[in-house]
Coordinates of C-alpha atoms in Angstrom, one line a residue:
X1 CA 0.0 0.0 0.0
X2 CA 1.3 3.4 -0.9
X3 CA 1.5 6.6 1.1
X4 CA -1.5 8.8 1.8
X5 CA -1.6 11.6 -0.8
X6 CA -4.1 14.2 -1.9
X7 CA -5.7 13.6 -5.3
X8 CA -4.6 16.8 -7.0
X9 CA -1.0 16.4 -5.8
X10 CA -0.9 12.7 -6.9
X11 CA -2.2 13.6 -10.3
X12 CA 0.4 16.4 -10.7
X13 CA 3.3 14.1 -9.6
X14 CA 2.1 11.3 -11.9
X15 CA 2.2 13.7 -14.8
X16 CA 5.8 14.6 -14.0
X17 CA 6.7 10.9 -13.8
X18 CA 4.9 10.3 -17.2
X19 CA 7.3 12.8 -18.8
X20 CA 5.4 16.0 -18.7
X21 CA 7.8 18.9 -18.8
X22 CA 5.6 21.9 -19.3
X23 CA 2.6 23.0 -17.3
X24 CA 0.8 26.3 -18.0
X25 CA -2.4 27.3 -16.3
X26 CA -4.3 29.6 -14.1
X27 CA -5.6 28.9 -10.6
X28 CA -9.2 27.9 -9.9
X29 CA -10.9 25.9 -7.1
X30 CA -11.0 22.9 -6.8
X31 CA -8.0 22.3 -9.2
X32 CA -5.5 24.8 -7.8
X33 CA -3.4 22.3 -5.8
X34 CA -2.2 20.8 -9.1
X35 CA -0.7 24.2 -10.1
X36 CA 0.6 24.9 -6.6
X37 CA 2.4 21.5 -6.5
X38 CA 4.0 22.0 -9.9
X39 CA 5.2 25.5 -9.2
X40 CA 8.2 24.0 -7.4
X41 CA 8.2 20.4 -8.7
X42 CA 8.6 21.3 -12.4
X43 CA 11.8 23.1 -11.6
X44 CA 13.2 20.1 -9.7
X45 CA 13.0 18.0 -12.9
X46 CA 14.2 20.6 -15.3
X47 CA 10.7 21.4 -16.6
X48 CA 8.8 24.6 -17.2
X49 CA 6.0 25.9 -15.0
X50 CA 4.1 29.0 -16.0
X51 CA 1.3 30.7 -14.2
X52 CA -0.3 32.3 -17.2
X53 CA -2.3 35.6 -17.1
X54 CA -5.4 33.7 -18.0
X55 CA -6.8 30.2 -18.8
X56 CA -6.7 31.2 -22.5
X57 CA -3.0 32.1 -22.4
X58 CA -2.2 28.9 -20.5
X59 CA -3.7 26.5 -23.1
X60 CA -2.0 28.5 -25.9
X61 CA 1.3 28.0 -24.2
X62 CA 0.5 24.2 -24.2
X63 CA 0.0 24.5 -28.0
X64 CA 3.5 26.0 -28.4
X65 CA 5.1 23.3 -26.2
X66 CA 3.3 20.5 -28.0
X67 CA 4.4 21.9 -31.3
X68 CA 8.0 21.6 -30.2
X69 CA 7.6 17.9 -29.2
X70 CA 7.3 18.4 -25.4
X71 CA 4.8 16.6 -23.2
X72 CA 2.6 19.4 -22.0
X73 CA -0.6 19.8 -20.0
X74 CA -2.9 22.2 -18.3
X75 CA -5.7 21.9 -15.6
X76 CA -8.7 23.8 -14.5
X77 CA -12.3 23.5 -13.4
X78 CA -15.8 24.7 -14.5
X79 CA -15.5 28.0 -16.5
X80 CA -11.7 27.7 -16.7
X81 CA -12.1 24.7 -18.9
X82 CA -14.7 26.5 -21.0
X83 CA -12.1 29.3 -21.6
X84 CA -9.6 26.7 -22.8
X85 CA -11.9 25.3 -25.5
X86 CA -10.7 27.4 -28.3
X87 CA -7.1 26.3 -27.6
X88 CA -8.3 22.7 -27.5
X89 CA -9.9 23.1 -30.9
X90 CA -6.6 24.4 -32.2
X91 CA -4.7 21.4 -30.8
X92 CA -7.3 19.1 -32.4
X93 CA -7.2 20.9 -35.8
X94 CA -3.4 20.7 -35.9
X95 CA -3.3 17.2 -34.5
X96 CA -1.1 18.1 -31.6
X97 CA -1.2 15.9 -28.5
X98 CA -1.9 17.4 -25.1
X99 CA -3.5 16.5 -21.8
X100 CA -6.2 18.6 -20.1
X101 CA -7.3 18.0 -16.5
X102 CA -10.8 18.9 -15.6
X103 CA -11.5 18.8 -11.8
X104 CA -15.3 19.1 -12.2
X105 CA -17.3 21.3 -10.0
X106 CA -21.1 21.8 -10.0
X107 CA -22.7 24.6 -11.7
X108 CA -25.8 25.8 -13.5
X109 CA -23.6 28.0 -15.6
X110 CA -20.6 29.5 -14.0
X111 CA -21.1 27.3 -11.0
X112 CA -20.2 26.6 -7.4
X113 CA -17.3 24.8 -5.7
X114 CA -19.3 21.5 -5.1
X115 CA -18.1 18.3 -6.5
X116 CA -20.2 17.0 -9.5
X117 CA -20.3 15.5 -12.9
X118 CA -22.0 18.3 -14.8
X119 CA -19.4 18.6 -17.6
X120 CA -20.0 15.2 -19.2
X121 CA -21.7 16.5 -22.4
X122 CA -19.1 19.2 -22.9
X123 CA -16.1 16.9 -22.6
X124 CA -17.5 14.0 -24.7
X125 CA -18.9 16.2 -27.5
X126 CA -16.1 18.6 -27.9
X127 CA -16.8 21.9 -26.1
X128 CA -15.5 24.3 -28.7
X129 CA -16.3 24.9 -32.4
X130 CA -15.6 22.3 -35.0
X131 CA -15.9 18.6 -35.8
X132 CA -13.6 17.0 -33.3
X133 CA -13.5 14.8 -30.2
X134 CA -11.2 14.3 -27.3
X135 CA -10.4 11.1 -25.5
X136 CA -12.0 11.4 -22.1
X137 CA -10.8 9.3 -19.1
X138 CA -12.8 9.1 -15.8
X139 CA -11.0 7.7 -12.7
X140 CA -12.9 6.5 -9.7
X141 CA -10.0 6.6 -7.3
X142 CA -6.7 8.5 -6.8
X143 CA -4.8 5.3 -7.7
X144 CA -6.7 5.0 -11.0
X145 CA -6.2 8.7 -11.7
X146 CA -2.5 8.3 -11.3
X147 CA -2.5 5.3 -13.7
X148 CA -4.7 7.1 -16.3
X149 CA -2.4 10.1 -16.5
X150 CA 0.4 8.1 -18.2
X151 CA -2.2 6.5 -20.4
X152 CA -3.6 9.9 -21.3
X153 CA -0.3 11.1 -22.6
X154 CA 0.4 7.9 -24.5
X155 CA -3.0 8.0 -26.2
X156 CA -2.7 11.7 -27.0
X157 CA 0.6 10.9 -28.8
X158 CA -0.6 7.7 -30.4
X159 CA -3.6 9.4 -32.1
X160 CA -2.3 13.0 -32.2
X161 CA -5.3 14.4 -30.3
X162 CA -6.2 15.8 -26.9
X163 CA -6.8 13.6 -23.9
X164 CA -9.0 14.9 -21.1
X165 CA -8.8 13.5 -17.6
X166 CA -12.3 14.2 -16.1
X167 CA -12.0 13.9 -12.4
X168 CA -14.3 15.5 -9.8
X169 CA -13.8 18.1 -7.1
X170 CA -14.0 15.5 -4.3
X171 CA -11.4 13.2 -5.9
X172 CA -9.0 16.2 -6.3
X173 CA -9.4 17.2 -2.6
X174 CA -9.6 13.8 -0.8
X175 CA -6.6 11.7 0.4
X176 CA -6.1 7.9 -0.2
X177 CA -3.1 5.5 -0.2
X178 CA -1.5 5.6 -3.6
X179 CA 1.4 3.9 -5.4
X180 CA 3.1 6.4 -7.7
X181 CA 4.6 5.1 -11.0
X182 CA 8.3 5.0 -11.7
X183 CA 9.9 8.0 -13.5
X184 CA 9.8 7.6 -17.3
X185 CA 12.6 8.5 -19.6
X186 CA 12.0 11.8 -21.3
X187 CA 11.4 11.7 -25.0
X188 CA 10.4 14.4 -27.4
X189 CA 8.0 13.7 -30.1
X190 CA 10.1 12.9 -33.2
X191 CA 7.9 15.2 -35.4
X192 CA 8.4 18.2 -33.1
X193 CA 9.2 21.6 -34.6
X194 CA 12.8 21.8 -35.5
X195 CA 12.8 24.6 -38.2
X196 CA 11.3 22.3 -40.8
X197 CA 7.6 21.9 -39.8
X198 CA 6.3 18.7 -41.3
X199 CA 2.7 18.7 -40.1
X200 CA -0.2 19.7 -42.3
X201 CA -0.6 23.3 -43.2
X202 CA -1.8 25.5 -40.4
X203 CA -4.9 27.7 -40.7
X204 CA -7.9 27.7 -43.0
X205 CA -6.4 28.1 -46.5
X206 CA -4.8 25.7 -48.9
X207 CA -6.3 22.7 -47.3
X208 CA -8.3 19.8 -48.7
X209 CA -11.0 19.7 -46.0
X210 CA -12.9 16.9 -47.7
X211 CA -9.8 14.6 -47.6
X212 CA -9.1 15.7 -44.0
X213 CA -12.7 14.7 -43.0
X214 CA -12.2 11.2 -44.3
X215 CA -9.0 10.8 -42.4
X216 CA -10.6 12.3 -39.3
X217 CA -13.4 9.7 -39.3
X218 CA -10.9 6.9 -39.9
X219 CA -8.9 8.0 -36.8
X220 CA -12.0 8.4 -34.6
X221 CA -13.3 5.0 -35.7
X222 CA -10.0 3.5 -34.8
X223 CA -10.1 5.1 -31.4
X224 CA -13.6 3.8 -30.9
X225 CA -12.6 0.3 -31.9
X226 CA -9.5 0.0 -29.8
X227 CA -9.7 2.3 -26.8
X228 CA -13.0 1.6 -25.0
X229 CA -12.3 1.0 -21.3
X230 CA -14.7 0.0 -18.6
X231 CA -15.2 -2.2 -15.5
X232 CA -18.3 -4.4 -15.2
X233 CA -19.7 -7.3 -13.2
X234 CA -22.8 -9.5 -12.9
X235 CA -24.2 -8.6 -16.4
X236 CA -25.0 -12.1 -17.5
X237 CA -27.9 -12.7 -15.1
X238 CA -28.8 -9.1 -14.2
X239 CA -32.4 -8.0 -14.3
X240 CA -31.3 -4.4 -13.8
X241 CA -27.9 -2.9 -14.6
X242 CA -26.5 0.3 -13.1
X243 CA -24.2 2.5 -15.2
X244 CA -22.1 5.1 -13.4
X245 CA -18.6 6.5 -13.7
X246 CA -16.1 8.3 -11.4
X247 CA -16.8 8.5 -7.7
X248 CA -20.6 7.7 -8.1
X249 CA -19.4 4.6 -10.0
X250 CA -17.5 3.6 -6.9
X251 CA -20.4 3.8 -4.6
X252 CA -22.6 2.1 -7.2
X253 CA -20.4 -0.9 -7.1
X254 CA -21.0 -1.1 -3.3
X255 CA -24.7 -0.8 -3.8
X256 CA -24.7 -3.6 -6.3
X257 CA -22.8 -5.9 -4.0
X258 CA -25.3 -5.2 -1.2
X259 CA -28.3 -5.6 -3.4
X260 CA -27.1 -9.0 -4.7
X261 CA -26.5 -10.1 -1.1
X262 CA -30.2 -9.3 -0.5
X263 CA -31.2 -11.5 -3.5
X264 CA -31.6 -8.9 -6.3
X265 CA -30.1 -9.8 -9.7
X266 CA -28.3 -6.5 -10.5
X267 CA -25.1 -5.7 -12.2
X268 CA -23.0 -2.6 -13.1
X269 CA -21.0 -1.0 -15.9
X270 CA -18.5 1.6 -14.8
X271 CA -17.2 3.5 -17.9
X272 CA -13.5 4.4 -17.6
X273 CA -13.6 6.1 -21.0
X274 CA -16.5 8.5 -21.4
X275 CA -15.3 9.0 -25.0
X276 CA -15.1 6.6 -26.7
X277 CA -18.2 5.4 -24.8
X278 CA -17.7 1.7 -23.8
X279 CA -20.5 0.3 -26.1
X280 CA -18.8 -3.1 -26.1
X281 CA -19.6 -3.5 -22.4
X282 CA -23.3 -3.6 -23.3
X283 CA -22.8 -6.7 -25.5
X284 CA -22.8 -8.9 -22.4
X285 CA -26.2 -7.8 -21.1
X286 CA -28.8 -10.4 -20.1
X287 CA -31.2 -11.0 -23.0
X288 CA -34.0 -10.7 -20.4
X289 CA -32.8 -7.4 -19.0
X290 CA -35.6 -5.4 -17.4
X291 CA -34.0 -2.0 -17.2
X292 CA -30.8 0.1 -17.0
X293 CA -30.3 2.8 -14.3
X294 CA -28.0 5.7 -14.8
X295 CA -26.4 7.1 -11.6
X296 CA -25.1 10.7 -12.0
X297 CA -24.0 13.8 -10.0
X298 CA -25.7 16.5 -12.1
X299 CA -29.1 18.1 -12.3
X300 CA -30.3 17.2 -15.7
X301 CA -29.0 13.7 -16.6
X302 CA -26.2 13.6 -19.2
X303 CA -24.6 10.1 -19.2
X304 CA -28.1 8.7 -19.6
X305 CA -28.2 9.9 -23.2
X306 CA -25.2 7.7 -24.2
X307 CA -26.7 4.8 -22.4
X308 CA -29.9 5.1 -24.3
X309 CA -28.2 5.5 -27.6
X310 CA -26.1 2.4 -26.9
X311 CA -29.1 0.4 -25.9
X312 CA -30.7 1.3 -29.2
X313 CA -27.6 0.5 -31.2
X314 CA -27.4 -2.9 -29.6
X315 CA -31.1 -3.4 -30.8
X316 CA -32.4 -3.5 -27.3
X317 CA -34.6 -0.4 -27.7
X318 CA -37.5 -1.9 -25.7
X319 CA -35.4 -1.9 -22.5
X320 CA -36.3 1.2 -20.3
X321 CA -33.5 3.5 -19.2
X322 CA -33.9 5.3 -15.8
X323 CA -32.1 8.2 -14.4
X324 CA -32.4 10.0 -11.1
X325 CA -29.6 12.7 -11.2
X326 CA -28.3 13.6 -7.8
X327 CA -27.2 17.2 -8.7
X328 CA -23.9 17.3 -6.8
X329 CA -21.9 15.4 -4.3
X330 CA -21.4 11.6 -4.3
X331 CA -24.6 9.6 -4.0
X332 CA -24.4 7.3 -1.1
X333 CA -24.8 3.5 -1.4
X334 CA -28.0 3.8 0.6
X335 CA -29.4 6.5 -1.8
X336 CA -28.5 4.3 -4.9
X337 CA -30.4 1.4 -3.3
X338 CA -33.4 3.7 -2.7
X339 CA -33.3 4.6 -6.4
X340 CA -33.4 0.9 -7.3
X341 CA -36.4 0.3 -5.1
X342 CA -38.3 3.2 -6.7
X343 CA -37.6 1.6 -10.1
X344 CA -38.9 -1.8 -9.2
X345 CA -41.9 -0.3 -7.4
X346 CA -42.8 1.7 -10.5
X347 CA -42.3 5.0 -8.6
X348 CA -39.5 6.2 -11.0
X349 CA -40.5 6.6 -14.7
X350 CA -38.0 5.8 -17.4
X351 CA -36.3 8.6 -19.3
X352 CA -36.0 6.6 -22.5

């Protein structure tokens, strides 16, 4: 068992050990400890730390570092991530790898400081202009977050796209035992800027956008085919299946274990990639499944849309999909069990 460490600090150290050598950002609760930790740690490993004058400036500095072949990343929360969207579209358009950490906080608009999952649709659909997607990874523990940081950089480089780590305010602020990875050897991207830029032309002119669209779809289809990640259990005999990611996914697992001990045939799917959504996990569902229940920490229900679309794609459109979004915080095991009892009693109506 590793040492007790705060989530944001563990994530920052894991990025260092994965080879990140530039961090540029702007402070915002509940992600600020990432920046605070790196303000001294980056210098110790010969990297570059920049407290930019704004979130926009920070992500643009990441564009410059990535263009030069350096592993670079930024972090923020809520409206700070919104301000970074134009930079993320530029990274996507120029096929530059980078990692963006979103420590999600609740908000109807600009928001509060409460932990939540209200940014799901923005992160999985691409929050800026254009026809692009980001790989989105969703840890349910500090240990998993640390492991996903290295993967995020690797996937960003492999596919030349942005990887988003979508954590939650509570995960960033809490402490757990964590085993940190070994320090990796630093390598610059072989295609990095060296005076003879070899990537496609920058900007909007002299480009074959029809050809680029074909290649874009080929890349995204490859990502969908190869990079779906999830955890699941008890799907083969389950009458009802819960779907939840992140910290609610963690408490959902506990609720499923307790419900099964009480004699209920239930299972769970915990997406680890929000994009690509783990559609393959739904291939193992019981043919006699009675319903799917989405557990979320937002006000409107967002994950539920992808669940319903996947159910339809798997030709199980007659299966009802339920959702009782819990606004913010982490729904307790007891609360999740209460949701289930409302479903089987007919007190909760399906969303789809």
